[in-house]
Short mmCIF file of C-alpha atoms in Angstrom, two decimals:
data_model
loop_
_atom_site.label_atom_id
_atom_site.label_comp_id
_atom_site.label_asym_id
_atom_site.label_seq_id
_atom_site.Cartn_x
_atom_site.Cartn_y
_atom_site.Cartn_z
CA MET A 1 -108.53 1.47 44.14
CA LEU A 2 -109.11 -0.52 41.07
CA ARG A 3 -109.69 2.60 38.98
CA ASP A 4 -106.35 4.01 40.27
CA GLU A 5 -104.39 0.80 38.91
CA GLY A 6 -105.93 1.19 35.67
CA TYR A 7 -108.94 -1.03 35.52
CA GLU A 8 -112.17 -0.38 33.53
CA LEU A 9 -115.03 -0.75 35.90
CA THR A 10 -118.35 -2.22 35.77
CA LEU A 11 -120.46 -1.75 38.88
CA ALA A 12 -123.44 -3.59 39.50
CA SER A 13 -126.40 -2.85 42.25
CA ARG A 14 -130.26 -2.95 42.47
CA THR A 15 -130.69 0.76 42.61
CA ARG A 16 -130.16 2.61 39.35
CA ALA A 17 -130.20 6.15 41.01
CA LYS A 18 -127.24 4.88 43.41
CA ILE A 19 -125.24 3.04 41.10
CA GLU A 20 -125.21 5.55 38.39
CA ALA A 21 -123.84 8.09 40.86
CA ALA A 22 -121.27 5.75 42.20
CA ALA A 23 -119.92 4.94 38.63
CA ALA A 24 -120.02 8.80 37.62
CA GLU A 25 -117.47 9.20 40.61
CA LEU A 26 -115.35 6.54 39.14
CA ASP A 27 -115.97 7.09 35.38
CA ALA A 28 -117.19 3.34 35.44
CA THR A 29 -120.20 1.44 33.89
CA PRO A 30 -123.42 1.12 35.92
CA ILE A 31 -125.73 -1.65 35.56
CA ALA A 32 -129.07 -1.82 37.66
CA ALA A 33 -129.30 -5.65 38.44
CA ASP A 34 -130.33 -7.86 41.28
CA MET A 35 -127.98 -10.19 42.17
CA GLY A 36 -130.64 -12.47 43.49
CA ARG A 37 -131.97 -13.04 39.90
CA GLU A 38 -129.89 -15.48 37.61
CA GLU A 39 -130.70 -13.52 34.43
CA ASP A 40 -129.17 -10.17 36.15
CA CYS A 41 -126.23 -12.17 37.05
CA VAL A 42 -125.61 -13.20 33.54
CA ARG A 43 -126.36 -9.99 31.94
CA VAL A 44 -123.84 -8.47 34.27
CA VAL A 45 -120.81 -10.55 33.09
CA ALA A 46 -121.91 -10.46 29.58
CA GLU A 47 -122.16 -6.59 29.35
CA HIS A 48 -118.90 -6.24 30.88
CA THR A 49 -116.83 -8.78 28.74
CA ASP A 50 -118.82 -7.45 25.64
CA ARG A 51 -117.78 -4.17 26.31
CA PHE A 52 -114.17 -4.51 27.40
CA GLY A 53 -113.00 -7.86 25.60
CA GLY A 54 -112.85 -9.87 28.79
CA MET A 55 -112.43 -9.78 32.38
CA ASP A 56 -109.33 -9.57 34.65
CA VAL A 57 -110.80 -9.31 38.03
CA LEU A 58 -113.99 -10.31 39.59
CA VAL A 59 -115.14 -8.64 42.80
CA ASN A 60 -118.40 -10.40 44.43
CA SER A 61 -119.33 -7.79 46.87
CA ALA A 62 -123.17 -8.10 46.73
CA GLY A 63 -124.66 -9.06 50.17
CA LEU A 64 -127.10 -8.53 52.87
CA GLY A 65 -127.63 -9.48 56.32
CA ILE A 66 -130.91 -9.83 58.20
CA ALA A 67 -130.88 -10.29 61.96
CA GLY A 68 -132.77 -13.15 63.66
CA THR A 69 -132.15 -16.12 65.52
CA VAL A 70 -132.83 -19.70 63.75
CA GLU A 71 -136.10 -20.24 65.79
CA THR A 72 -137.40 -16.93 64.79
CA LEU A 73 -136.50 -16.51 61.00
CA GLN A 74 -138.82 -15.86 58.20
CA THR A 75 -138.45 -18.19 55.44
CA LYS A 76 -138.36 -15.05 52.99
CA HIS A 77 -135.35 -13.78 54.87
CA ILE A 78 -133.52 -17.08 54.73
CA ASP A 79 -134.25 -17.19 50.78
CA LEU A 80 -133.20 -13.38 50.41
CA GLN A 81 -129.82 -13.88 52.15
CA LEU A 82 -128.80 -17.25 50.59
CA GLY A 83 -130.08 -15.93 47.07
CA VAL A 84 -127.90 -13.09 47.16
CA ASN A 85 -124.73 -13.97 49.54
CA LEU A 86 -124.34 -17.40 47.97
CA ARG A 87 -126.46 -18.28 44.95
CA GLY A 88 -125.61 -14.94 43.23
CA LEU A 89 -122.26 -15.35 43.85
CA LEU A 90 -121.92 -18.74 42.69
CA ILE A 91 -123.59 -17.71 39.25
CA VAL A 92 -121.75 -14.78 38.59
CA SER A 93 -118.58 -16.62 39.38
CA ARG A 94 -119.62 -19.31 37.09
CA GLU A 95 -120.18 -16.95 34.27
CA ALA A 96 -116.84 -14.92 34.78
CA ILE A 97 -114.48 -18.05 35.20
CA PRO A 98 -114.32 -18.72 31.31
CA HIS A 99 -113.09 -15.06 30.84
CA LEU A 100 -110.74 -15.04 34.19
CA LYS A 101 -109.08 -18.20 32.76
CA GLU A 102 -108.25 -16.38 29.63
CA SER A 103 -106.59 -13.58 31.53
CA LYS A 104 -105.34 -15.72 34.69
CA GLY A 105 -107.44 -13.35 36.85
CA TRP A 106 -108.46 -12.97 40.23
CA ILE A 107 -111.55 -13.75 42.08
CA VAL A 108 -112.31 -11.51 45.31
CA ASN A 109 -115.14 -13.23 47.28
CA LEU A 110 -116.25 -10.52 50.05
CA ALA A 111 -117.13 -12.95 52.92
CA SER A 112 -116.97 -11.76 56.70
CA ILE A 113 -115.62 -12.57 60.04
CA ALA A 114 -119.01 -13.68 60.90
CA GLY A 115 -118.13 -16.73 58.65
CA THR A 116 -115.34 -17.77 60.88
CA THR A 117 -116.83 -17.77 64.23
CA ALA A 118 -120.32 -17.85 65.83
CA THR A 119 -122.71 -15.21 64.95
CA PRO A 120 -125.78 -15.58 67.22
CA GLY A 121 -128.41 -13.22 65.97
CA LEU A 122 -126.94 -13.23 62.23
CA THR A 123 -127.04 -17.16 61.80
CA VAL A 124 -128.03 -17.12 57.99
CA TYR A 125 -125.78 -14.24 57.38
CA GLY A 126 -122.88 -16.18 59.19
CA ALA A 127 -123.58 -19.49 57.45
CA THR A 128 -123.73 -17.92 53.94
CA LYS A 129 -120.31 -16.24 54.59
CA ALA A 130 -118.92 -19.54 56.06
CA ALA A 131 -119.92 -21.08 52.49
CA VAL A 132 -118.16 -18.22 50.83
CA ILE A 133 -115.07 -18.93 52.55
CA ALA A 134 -115.43 -22.91 51.67
CA LEU A 135 -116.33 -22.21 47.91
CA THR A 136 -113.30 -19.89 47.71
CA ARG A 137 -110.95 -22.85 48.76
CA SER A 138 -113.01 -25.02 46.05
CA GLN A 139 -112.52 -22.15 43.21
CA ASN A 140 -108.86 -22.45 44.00
CA ALA A 141 -108.51 -26.02 44.05
CA GLU A 142 -110.54 -26.34 40.55
CA LEU A 143 -109.12 -23.37 39.08
CA ASP A 144 -105.20 -23.59 40.37
CA ALA A 145 -103.98 -25.50 36.84
CA ASP A 146 -105.84 -22.42 34.71
CA GLY A 147 -103.76 -19.75 36.86
CA VAL A 148 -106.93 -18.35 38.42
CA ARG A 149 -106.69 -17.28 41.83
CA ALA A 150 -109.29 -16.71 44.58
CA ILE A 151 -109.35 -14.78 47.70
CA ALA A 152 -112.00 -14.47 50.51
CA ILE A 153 -111.78 -11.34 52.59
CA CYS A 154 -113.32 -11.82 56.05
CA PRO A 155 -113.53 -8.45 57.81
CA GLY A 156 -115.27 -7.26 61.20
CA PHE A 157 -117.06 -4.26 61.08
CA VAL A 158 -116.38 -2.16 57.82
CA ASP A 159 -117.57 1.51 57.72
CA THR A 160 -120.35 1.34 55.32
CA ALA A 161 -123.57 1.57 55.43
CA MET A 162 -124.28 -2.11 56.16
CA ALA A 163 -122.63 -1.67 59.49
CA GLN A 164 -124.37 1.53 60.73
CA TRP A 165 -126.83 -0.81 62.82
CA SER A 166 -123.74 -1.70 64.94
CA GLY A 167 -123.68 1.72 66.82
CA LEU A 168 -120.10 1.78 66.30
CA ALA A 169 -118.58 5.27 65.56
CA HIS A 170 -116.96 5.61 62.01
CA ASP A 171 -113.45 5.86 63.70
CA GLU A 172 -113.92 2.48 65.76
CA MET A 173 -114.49 0.34 62.15
CA ILE A 174 -112.31 -1.00 59.75
CA LYS A 175 -112.06 1.22 56.59
CA PRO A 176 -112.99 0.16 53.44
CA GLU A 177 -109.64 1.21 51.94
CA ASP A 178 -108.21 -1.54 54.35
CA CYS A 179 -109.90 -4.30 52.26
CA ALA A 180 -108.81 -2.50 49.04
CA GLU A 181 -105.25 -2.78 50.14
CA ILE A 182 -105.49 -6.33 50.40
CA VAL A 183 -106.87 -6.55 46.73
CA ARG A 184 -104.25 -4.37 45.65
CA MET A 185 -101.57 -6.79 47.40
CA CYS A 186 -102.98 -9.62 45.52
CA LEU A 187 -102.81 -8.10 42.12
CA ARG A 188 -98.94 -7.62 42.63
CA LEU A 189 -98.35 -11.07 43.60
CA SER A 190 -96.14 -13.18 41.31
CA PRO A 191 -98.28 -15.68 39.49
CA ARG A 192 -97.08 -18.68 41.71
CA ALA A 193 -98.54 -16.85 44.89
CA ARG A 194 -101.99 -17.20 45.97
CA ILE A 195 -103.66 -16.04 49.61
CA PRO A 196 -106.86 -17.88 49.84
CA GLU A 197 -108.11 -16.12 52.91
CA VAL A 198 -107.56 -12.95 54.82
CA VAL A 199 -109.09 -12.28 58.28
CA VAL A 200 -109.42 -8.65 59.39
CA GLU A 201 -110.12 -8.26 62.93
CA ARG A 202 -111.46 -4.81 64.36
CA VAL A 203 -108.82 -3.68 66.86
CA GLY A 204 -110.60 -2.82 70.13
CA SER A 205 -113.16 -5.47 70.05
CA SER A 206 -113.39 -8.42 72.49
CA ASP A 207 -113.13 -11.00 70.02
CA GLY A 208 -112.21 -9.31 66.78
CA VAL A 209 -115.77 -8.98 65.73
CA ALA A 210 -117.81 -7.08 68.06
#
């Protein structure tokens, strides 16, 4: 969607082969980077802004979920989810904000409906996404005078590889394009309009989630 809207894209992901293949489809710039590492977070923003002279939209989409109740969690799994889902997002945002102030741009934070309700079995994931929603509100408060706006998108199961474990059929899940349309809407708002949070429920679920 961003490519269709005329944006130059930089895509970052851990696996070089996958990110290069995705970038080739979108005529984008690929960067192999681990969003759990501060130096990689800093490098991604620096490479994009050096190449394109600035930044208009930051999409924080890196994230992972590892199943487990609080009493059964391994420390390494806690650290991994906190490191990517929250710490990495904060570092990338920190590096990008000076550039977004110049462009009066947008921060798009991919949260989850799991951050809005109880998520037994995905407690750390849900907690990180609740934190993403909270920090989005703080970003809006902090950056209000600078014209930078942030949105937390909080969908139920989206038809991506990450949701395959759910066992839902492809046509039973929210489409990635649905989330893209929410971003497109934000980009077309007037400068004084802001949508801080959007919850996307899955039709056919008992509670909008499962």
